[in-house]
């Protein structure tokens, strides 16, 4: 968390039950990372509340012409569509890509 631009945790009795963070260069490139809610607490709106706080941060800090990226877990893309994210590929943007460094 130390090198994150922004992070948020949801606590219940001093235990973390959900979290999310933003990484990037703080100007033009931002990546939403690690939106996680423990299975026993899913379906209660905690992921939505985490994401709303992250979107508030991005509205205040992302600059025009910049971008916000993320890699959605399989089956989770619909969650992010509600916040304006696009599934790729699109007619204007190619497929997302990833390199796992070994």
GROMACS .gro file of N, CA, C and O in nm:
model
  408
    1UNK      N    1   0.082  -0.119   0.000
    1UNK     CA    2   0.000   0.000   0.000
    1UNK      C    3   0.087   0.126   0.000
    1UNK      O    4   0.043   0.230  -0.047
    2UNK      N    5   0.206   0.115   0.050
    2UNK     CA    6   0.292   0.230   0.067
    2UNK      C    7   0.315   0.308  -0.063
    2UNK      O    8   0.318   0.431  -0.061
    3UNK      N    9   0.330   0.242  -0.175
    3UNK     CA   10   0.358   0.309  -0.301
    3UNK      C   11   0.233   0.332  -0.385
    3UNK      O   12   0.244   0.374  -0.500
    4UNK      N   13   0.117   0.307  -0.330
    4UNK     CA   14  -0.008   0.333  -0.401
    4UNK      C   15  -0.036   0.483  -0.402
    4UNK      O   16   0.002   0.555  -0.310
    5UNK      N   17  -0.106   0.529  -0.505
    5UNK     CA   18  -0.150   0.667  -0.508
    5UNK      C   19  -0.268   0.689  -0.414
    5UNK      O   20  -0.283   0.795  -0.354
    6UNK      N   21  -0.352   0.587  -0.404
    6UNK     CA   22  -0.472   0.595  -0.320
    6UNK      C   23  -0.509   0.453  -0.280
    6UNK      O   24  -0.493   0.360  -0.359
    7UNK      N   25  -0.555   0.437  -0.160
    7UNK     CA   26  -0.607   0.307  -0.118
    7UNK      C   27  -0.716   0.325  -0.015
    7UNK      O   28  -0.722   0.426   0.054
    8UNK      N   29  -0.800   0.226  -0.009
    8UNK     CA   30  -0.912   0.227   0.085
    8UNK      C   31  -0.932   0.085   0.136
    8UNK      O   32  -0.919  -0.012   0.060
    9UNK      N   33  -0.959   0.073   0.264
    9UNK     CA   34  -0.989  -0.057   0.325
    9UNK      C   35  -1.121  -0.047   0.400
    9UNK      O   36  -1.153   0.056   0.459
   10UNK      N   37  -1.197  -0.154   0.397
   10UNK     CA   38  -1.320  -0.166   0.476
   10UNK      C   39  -1.287  -0.257   0.592
   10UNK      O   40  -1.239  -0.370   0.572
   11UNK      N   41  -1.312  -0.208   0.713
   11UNK     CA   42  -1.280  -0.284   0.833
   11UNK      C   43  -1.407  -0.330   0.903
   11UNK      O   44  -1.509  -0.260   0.902
   12UNK      N   45  -1.398  -0.446   0.963
   12UNK     CA   46  -1.502  -0.494   1.054
   12UNK      C   47  -1.430  -0.548   1.176
   12UNK      O   48  -1.351  -0.644   1.164
   13UNK      N   49  -1.451  -0.485   1.288
   13UNK     CA   50  -1.386  -0.526   1.413
   13UNK      C   51  -1.235  -0.542   1.394
   13UNK      O   52  -1.177  -0.645   1.426
   14UNK      N   53  -1.171  -0.440   1.339
   14UNK     CA   54  -1.027  -0.433   1.319
   14UNK      C   55  -0.971  -0.533   1.217
   14UNK      O   56  -0.850  -0.549   1.207
   15UNK      N   57  -1.057  -0.599   1.142
   15UNK     CA   58  -1.013  -0.689   1.035
   15UNK      C   59  -1.051  -0.631   0.900
   15UNK      O   60  -1.162  -0.579   0.883
   16UNK      N   61  -0.961  -0.639   0.802
   16UNK     CA   62  -0.990  -0.592   0.667
   16UNK      C   63  -1.079  -0.694   0.599
   16UNK      O   64  -1.044  -0.811   0.588
   17UNK      N   65  -1.196  -0.648   0.552
   17UNK     CA   66  -1.287  -0.737   0.480
   17UNK      C   67  -1.302  -0.696   0.334
   17UNK      O   68  -1.362  -0.768   0.255
   18UNK      N   69  -1.245  -0.580   0.298
   18UNK     CA   70  -1.249  -0.535   0.159
   18UNK      C   71  -1.146  -0.426   0.138
   18UNK      O   72  -1.108  -0.357   0.232
   19UNK      N   73  -1.098  -0.414   0.013
   19UNK     CA   74  -1.000  -0.309  -0.015
   19UNK      C   75  -0.995  -0.282  -0.165
   19UNK      O   76  -1.046  -0.358  -0.245
   20UNK      N   77  -0.932  -0.171  -0.197
   20UNK     CA   78  -0.906  -0.134  -0.335
   20UNK      C   79  -0.797  -0.030  -0.337
   20UNK      O   80  -0.772   0.038  -0.236
   21UNK      N   81  -0.728  -0.017  -0.450
   21UNK     CA   82  -0.622   0.083  -0.458
   21UNK      C   83  -0.603   0.130  -0.600
   21UNK      O   84  -0.650   0.067  -0.695
   22UNK      N   85  -0.533   0.244  -0.612
   22UNK     CA   86  -0.499   0.302  -0.740
   22UNK      C   87  -0.348   0.317  -0.744
   22UNK      O   88  -0.288   0.366  -0.647
   23UNK      N   89  -0.288   0.275  -0.854
   23UNK     CA   90  -0.146   0.295  -0.876
   23UNK      C   91  -0.128   0.372  -1.006
   23UNK      O   92  -0.224   0.390  -1.081
   24UNK      N   93  -0.009   0.419  -1.033
   24UNK     CA   94   0.018   0.489  -1.157
   24UNK      C   95   0.117   0.601  -1.138
   24UNK      O   96   0.186   0.607  -1.036
   25UNK      N   97   0.122   0.692  -1.235
   25UNK     CA   98   0.220   0.801  -1.227
   25UNK      C   99   0.162   0.926  -1.162
   25UNK      O  100   0.233   1.024  -1.142
   26UNK      N  101   0.035   0.926  -1.128
   26UNK     CA  102  -0.026   1.037  -1.059
   26UNK      C  103  -0.062   1.154  -1.148
   26UNK      O  104  -0.108   1.257  -1.099
   27UNK      N  105  -0.042   1.140  -1.277
   27UNK     CA  106  -0.073   1.248  -1.369
   27UNK      C  107  -0.162   1.203  -1.482
   27UNK      O  108  -0.277   1.241  -1.493
   28UNK      N  109  -0.107   1.115  -1.568
   28UNK     CA  110  -0.180   1.070  -1.685
   28UNK      C  111  -0.220   0.923  -1.681
   28UNK      O  112  -0.316   0.884  -1.744
   29UNK      N  113  -0.146   0.842  -1.609
   29UNK     CA  114  -0.169   0.697  -1.609
   29UNK      C  115  -0.211   0.651  -1.470
   29UNK      O  116  -0.136   0.667  -1.373
   30UNK      N  117  -0.329   0.591  -1.463
   30UNK     CA  118  -0.381   0.538  -1.338
   30UNK      C  119  -0.429   0.396  -1.365
   30UNK      O  120  -0.485   0.368  -1.471
   31UNK      N  121  -0.411   0.308  -1.269
   31UNK     CA  122  -0.461   0.171  -1.278
   31UNK      C  123  -0.535   0.137  -1.150
   31UNK      O  124  -0.483   0.155  -1.040
   32UNK      N  125  -0.657   0.088  -1.166
   32UNK     CA  126  -0.735   0.041  -1.052
   32UNK      C  127  -0.691  -0.102  -1.026
   32UNK      O  128  -0.692  -0.186  -1.115
   33UNK      N  129  -0.650  -0.129  -0.905
   33UNK     CA  130  -0.595  -0.259  -0.867
   33UNK      C  131  -0.669  -0.316  -0.746
   33UNK      O  132  -0.714  -0.241  -0.659
   34UNK      N  133  -0.676  -0.444  -0.741
   34UNK     CA  134  -0.710  -0.517  -0.619
   34UNK      C  135  -0.842  -0.477  -0.553
   34UNK      O  136  -0.848  -0.457  -0.433
   35UNK      N  137  -0.948  -0.464  -0.632
   35UNK     CA  138  -1.081  -0.444  -0.571
   35UNK      C  139  -1.123  -0.581  -0.520
   35UNK      O  140  -1.155  -0.671  -0.597
   36UNK      N  141  -1.118  -0.597  -0.390
   36UNK     CA  142  -1.142  -0.729  -0.329
   36UNK      C  143  -1.235  -0.714  -0.209
   36UNK      O  144  -1.216  -0.625  -0.127
   37UNK      N  145  -1.332  -0.803  -0.201
   37UNK     CA  146  -1.418  -0.815  -0.084
   37UNK      C  147  -1.420  -0.962  -0.047
   37UNK      O  148  -1.440  -1.048  -0.134
   38UNK      N  149  -1.395  -0.992   0.078
   38UNK     CA  150  -1.396  -1.133   0.122
   38UNK      C  151  -1.529  -1.197   0.086
   38UNK      O  152  -1.635  -1.133   0.094
   39UNK      N  153  -1.526  -1.325   0.047
   39UNK     CA  154  -1.649  -1.392   0.001
   39UNK      C  155  -1.767  -1.381   0.096
   39UNK      O  156  -1.880  -1.361   0.052
   40UNK      N  157  -1.745  -1.389   0.224
   40UNK     CA  158  -1.855  -1.382   0.320
   40UNK      C  159  -1.923  -1.246   0.328
   40UNK      O  160  -2.030  -1.233   0.387
   41UNK      N  161  -1.862  -1.145   0.268
   41UNK     CA  162  -1.916  -1.010   0.273
   41UNK      C  163  -1.957  -0.958   0.135
   41UNK      O  164  -1.998  -0.843   0.122
   42UNK      N  165  -1.945  -1.041   0.033
   42UNK     CA  166  -1.984  -1.000  -0.102
   42UNK      C  167  -2.136  -0.991  -0.111
   42UNK      O  168  -2.208  -1.054  -0.036
   43UNK      N  169  -2.183  -0.909  -0.205
   43UNK     CA  170  -2.326  -0.893  -0.225
   43UNK      C  171  -2.391  -0.794  -0.130
   43UNK      O  172  -2.514  -0.783  -0.126
   44UNK      N  173  -2.310  -0.721  -0.053
   44UNK     CA  174  -2.364  -0.625   0.043
   44UNK      C  175  -2.333  -0.480   0.003
   44UNK      O  176  -2.354  -0.389   0.082
   45UNK      N  177  -2.282  -0.460  -0.118
   45UNK     CA  178  -2.254  -0.325  -0.165
   45UNK      C  179  -2.117  -0.272  -0.128
   45UNK      O  180  -2.087  -0.155  -0.155
   46UNK      N  181  -2.033  -0.354  -0.066
   46UNK     CA  182  -1.901  -0.305  -0.025
   46UNK      C  183  -1.811  -0.276  -0.145
   46UNK      O  184  -1.739  -0.176  -0.146
   47UNK      N  185  -1.813  -0.361  -0.247
   47UNK     CA  186  -1.734  -0.337  -0.368
   47UNK      C  187  -1.776  -0.208  -0.435
   47UNK      O  188  -1.693  -0.128  -0.481
   48UNK      N  189  -1.906  -0.182  -0.438
   48UNK     CA  190  -1.958  -0.059  -0.496
   48UNK      C  191  -1.909   0.062  -0.416
   48UNK      O  192  -1.865   0.162  -0.473
   49UNK      N  193  -1.912   0.054  -0.285
   49UNK     CA  194  -1.867   0.166  -0.203
   49UNK      C  195  -1.717   0.190  -0.220
   49UNK      O  196  -1.673   0.305  -0.226
   50UNK      N  197  -1.640   0.083  -0.230
   50UNK     CA  198  -1.496   0.097  -0.254
   50UNK      C  199  -1.473   0.165  -0.388
   50UNK      O  200  -1.394   0.259  -0.400
   51UNK      N  201  -1.542   0.118  -0.490
   51UNK     CA  202  -1.523   0.173  -0.624
   51UNK      C  203  -1.569   0.318  -0.632
   51UNK      O  204  -1.506   0.399  -0.701
   52UNK      N  205  -1.674   0.355  -0.562
   52UNK     CA  206  -1.719   0.495  -0.561
   52UNK      C  207  -1.613   0.586  -0.502
   52UNK      O  208  -1.589   0.696  -0.552
   53UNK      N  209  -1.547   0.543  -0.395
   53UNK     CA  210  -1.438   0.621  -0.335
   53UNK      C  211  -1.321   0.634  -0.432
   53UNK      O  212  -1.259   0.740  -0.444
   54UNK      N  213  -1.290   0.527  -0.503
   54UNK     CA  214  -1.183   0.531  -0.601
   54UNK      C  215  -1.219   0.626  -0.715
   54UNK      O  216  -1.135   0.706  -0.759
   55UNK      N  217  -1.343   0.622  -0.761
   55UNK     CA  218  -1.385   0.712  -0.868
   55UNK      C  219  -1.380   0.858  -0.821
   55UNK      O  220  -1.343   0.947  -0.898
   56UNK      N  221  -1.414   0.885  -0.695
   56UNK     CA  222  -1.401   1.020  -0.641
   56UNK      C  223  -1.255   1.066  -0.648
   56UNK      O  224  -1.227   1.179  -0.688
   57UNK      N  225  -1.164   0.978  -0.608
   57UNK     CA  226  -1.021   1.011  -0.615
   57UNK      C  227  -0.980   1.042  -0.760
   57UNK      O  228  -0.910   1.141  -0.786
   58UNK      N  229  -1.023   0.958  -0.853
   58UNK     CA  230  -0.985   0.978  -0.994
   58UNK      C  231  -1.042   1.108  -1.049
   58UNK      O  232  -0.973   1.179  -1.123
   59UNK      N  233  -1.166   1.141  -1.016
   59UNK     CA  234  -1.225   1.266  -1.063
   59UNK      C  235  -1.144   1.387  -1.015
   59UNK      O  236  -1.131   1.486  -1.086
   60UNK      N  237  -1.089   1.377  -0.896
   60UNK     CA  238  -1.011   1.488  -0.840
   60UNK      C  239  -0.868   1.492  -0.892
   60UNK      O  240  -0.805   1.598  -0.889
   61UNK      N  241  -0.812   1.380  -0.937
   61UNK     CA  242  -0.669   1.374  -0.965
   61UNK      C  243  -0.628   1.340  -1.107
   61UNK      O  244  -0.516   1.370  -1.146
   62UNK      N  245  -0.714   1.274  -1.183
   62UNK     CA  246  -0.678   1.239  -1.321
   62UNK      C  247  -0.690   1.363  -1.409
   62UNK      O  248  -0.780   1.445  -1.389
   63UNK      N  249  -0.599   1.378  -1.503
   63UNK     CA  250  -0.595   1.495  -1.589
   63UNK      C  251  -0.658   1.464  -1.725
   63UNK      O  252  -0.652   1.350  -1.772
   64UNK      N  253  -0.715   1.567  -1.791
   64UNK     CA  254  -0.768   1.545  -1.926
   64UNK      C  255  -0.660   1.487  -2.018
   64UNK      O  256  -0.545   1.528  -2.012
   65UNK      N  257  -0.697   1.389  -2.097
   65UNK     CA  258  -0.603   1.322  -2.185
   65UNK      C  259  -0.538   1.201  -2.122
   65UNK      O  260  -0.470   1.124  -2.189
   66UNK      N  261  -0.558   1.182  -1.994
   66UNK     CA  262  -0.501   1.065  -1.925
   66UNK      C  263  -0.590   0.943  -1.942
   66UNK      O  264  -0.692   0.948  -2.012
   67UNK      N  265  -0.552   0.834  -1.880
   67UNK     CA  266  -0.637   0.715  -1.886
   67UNK      C  267  -0.634   0.640  -1.754
   67UNK      O  268  -0.541   0.654  -1.676
   68UNK      N  269  -0.738   0.564  -1.734
   68UNK     CA  270  -0.749   0.477  -1.618
   68UNK      C  271  -0.767   0.336  -1.671
   68UNK      O  272  -0.861   0.309  -1.746
   69UNK      N  273  -0.678   0.246  -1.635
   69UNK     CA  274  -0.686   0.108  -1.679
   69UNK      C  275  -0.717   0.015  -1.563
   69UNK      O  276  -0.703   0.052  -1.447
   70UNK      N  277  -0.760  -0.103  -1.597
   70UNK     CA  278  -0.777  -0.209  -1.497
   70UNK      C  279  -0.787  -0.342  -1.569
   70UNK      O  280  -0.811  -0.347  -1.690
   71UNK      N  281  -0.765  -0.447  -1.497
   71UNK     CA  282  -0.785  -0.582  -1.548
   71UNK      C  283  -0.893  -0.646  -1.462
   71UNK      O  284  -0.871  -0.672  -1.344
   72UNK      N  285  -1.009  -0.664  -1.519
   72UNK     CA  286  -1.120  -0.723  -1.445
   72UNK      C  287  -1.102  -0.874  -1.436
   72UNK      O  288  -1.056  -0.938  -1.532
   73UNK      N  289  -1.138  -0.929  -1.323
   73UNK     CA  290  -1.139  -1.074  -1.309
   73UNK      C  291  -1.245  -1.131  -1.403
   73UNK      O  292  -1.341  -1.063  -1.441
   74UNK      N  293  -1.227  -1.255  -1.442
   74UNK     CA  294  -1.321  -1.321  -1.531
   74UNK      C  295  -1.462  -1.310  -1.473
   74UNK      O  296  -1.485  -1.342  -1.357
   75UNK      N  297  -1.555  -1.260  -1.556
   75UNK     CA  298  -1.693  -1.247  -1.514
   75UNK      C  299  -1.726  -1.119  -1.439
   75UNK      O  300  -1.841  -1.096  -1.403
   76UNK      N  301  -1.626  -1.032  -1.415
   76UNK     CA  302  -1.649  -0.911  -1.336
   76UNK      C  303  -1.657  -0.785  -1.421
   76UNK      O  304  -1.676  -0.676  -1.366
   77UNK      N  305  -1.647  -0.795  -1.552
   77UNK     CA  306  -1.646  -0.676  -1.637
   77UNK      C  307  -1.772  -0.591  -1.620
   77UNK      O  308  -1.766  -0.468  -1.620
   78UNK      N  309  -1.886  -0.654  -1.602
   78UNK     CA  310  -2.011  -0.581  -1.586
   78UNK      C  311  -2.009  -0.484  -1.469
   78UNK      O  312  -2.069  -0.377  -1.475
   79UNK      N  313  -1.940  -0.520  -1.363
   79UNK     CA  314  -1.926  -0.432  -1.246
   79UNK      C  315  -1.862  -0.300  -1.287
   79UNK      O  316  -1.907  -0.192  -1.247
   80UNK      N  317  -1.758  -0.306  -1.370
   80UNK     CA  318  -1.683  -0.186  -1.407
   80UNK      C  319  -1.750  -0.107  -1.519
   80UNK      O  320  -1.727   0.013  -1.531
   81UNK      N  321  -1.833  -0.172  -1.599
   81UNK     CA  322  -1.907  -0.100  -1.704
   81UNK      C  323  -1.992   0.011  -1.644
   81UNK      O  324  -2.008   0.117  -1.703
   82UNK      N  325  -2.045  -0.011  -1.524
   82UNK     CA  326  -2.130   0.089  -1.457
   82UNK      C  327  -2.054   0.218  -1.426
   82UNK      O  328  -2.116   0.321  -1.404
   83UNK      N  329  -1.923   0.210  -1.424
   83UNK     CA  330  -1.840   0.327  -1.392
   83UNK      C  331  -1.779   0.390  -1.516
   83UNK      O  332  -1.693   0.478  -1.506
   84UNK      N  333  -1.822   0.346  -1.634
   84UNK     CA  334  -1.775   0.406  -1.758
   84UNK      C  335  -1.658   0.337  -1.824
   84UNK      O  336  -1.611   0.382  -1.929
   85UNK      N  337  -1.610   0.228  -1.768
   85UNK     CA  338  -1.501   0.154  -1.831
   85UNK      C  339  -1.554   0.080  -1.954
   85UNK      O  340  -1.672   0.045  -1.961
   86UNK      N  341  -1.468   0.059  -2.050
   86UNK     CA  342  -1.502  -0.010  -2.174
   86UNK      C  343  -1.437  -0.147  -2.177
   86UNK      O  344  -1.324  -0.163  -2.134
   87UNK      N  345  -1.511  -0.243  -2.232
   87UNK     CA  346  -1.450  -0.373  -2.259
   87UNK      C  347  -1.370  -0.360  -2.388
   87UNK      O  348  -1.411  -0.289  -2.480
   88UNK      N  349  -1.256  -0.426  -2.395
   88UNK     CA  350  -1.174  -0.420  -2.515
   88UNK      C  351  -1.163  -0.559  -2.573
   88UNK      O  352  -1.168  -0.655  -2.500
   89UNK      N  353  -1.149  -0.572  -2.703
   89UNK     CA  354  -1.125  -0.465  -2.800
   89UNK      C  355  -1.254  -0.392  -2.837
   89UNK      O  356  -1.363  -0.444  -2.821
   90UNK      N  357  -1.237  -0.269  -2.886
   90UNK     CA  358  -1.345  -0.189  -2.941
   90UNK      C  359  -1.300  -0.143  -3.079
   90UNK      O  360  -1.183  -0.162  -3.115
   91UNK      N  361  -1.386  -0.081  -3.157
   91UNK     CA  362  -1.343  -0.032  -3.289
   91UNK      C  363  -1.226   0.068  -3.280
   91UNK      O  364  -1.147   0.079  -3.372
   92UNK      N  365  -1.217   0.140  -3.167
   92UNK     CA  366  -1.112   0.241  -3.153
   92UNK      C  367  -0.989   0.192  -3.076
   92UNK      O  368  -0.881   0.250  -3.089
   93UNK      N  369  -1.005   0.090  -2.993
   93UNK     CA  370  -0.894   0.044  -2.907
   93UNK      C  371  -0.877  -0.106  -2.924
   93UNK      O  372  -0.974  -0.181  -2.919
   94UNK      N  373  -0.755  -0.149  -2.938
   94UNK     CA  374  -0.725  -0.291  -2.954
   94UNK      C  375  -0.746  -0.367  -2.825
   94UNK      O  376  -0.787  -0.311  -2.724
   95UNK      N  377  -0.715  -0.496  -2.827
   95UNK     CA  378  -0.732  -0.577  -2.706
   95UNK      C  379  -0.635  -0.535  -2.597
   95UNK      O  380  -0.525  -0.488  -2.625
   96UNK      N  381  -0.679  -0.545  -2.475
   96UNK     CA  382  -0.587  -0.523  -2.364
   96UNK      C  383  -0.479  -0.630  -2.365
   96UNK      O  384  -0.499  -0.740  -2.416
   97UNK      N  385  -0.365  -0.597  -2.311
   97UNK     CA  386  -0.254  -0.692  -2.309
   97UNK      C  387  -0.188  -0.692  -2.173
   97UNK      O  388  -0.200  -0.595  -2.098
   98UNK      N  389  -0.118  -0.798  -2.143
   98UNK     CA  390  -0.052  -0.811  -2.014
   98UNK      C  391   0.077  -0.891  -2.032
   98UNK      O  392   0.085  -0.979  -2.119
   99UNK      N  393   0.175  -0.859  -1.954
   99UNK     CA  394   0.299  -0.936  -1.946
   99UNK      C  395   0.323  -0.969  -1.802
   99UNK      O  396   0.329  -0.879  -1.717
  100UNK      N  397   0.331  -1.095  -1.770
  100UNK     CA  398   0.367  -1.138  -1.636
  100UNK      C  399   0.518  -1.156  -1.635
  100UNK      O  400   0.571  -1.245  -1.703
  101UNK      N  401   0.587  -1.073  -1.563
  101UNK     CA  402   0.733  -1.077  -1.558
  101UNK      C  403   0.778  -1.196  -1.476
  101UNK      O  404   0.728  -1.221  -1.369
  102UNK      N  405   0.875  -1.270  -1.531
  102UNK     CA  406   0.925  -1.389  -1.459
  102UNK      C  407   1.067  -1.368  -1.419
  102UNK      O  408   1.145  -1.304  -1.481
   0.00000   0.00000   0.00000
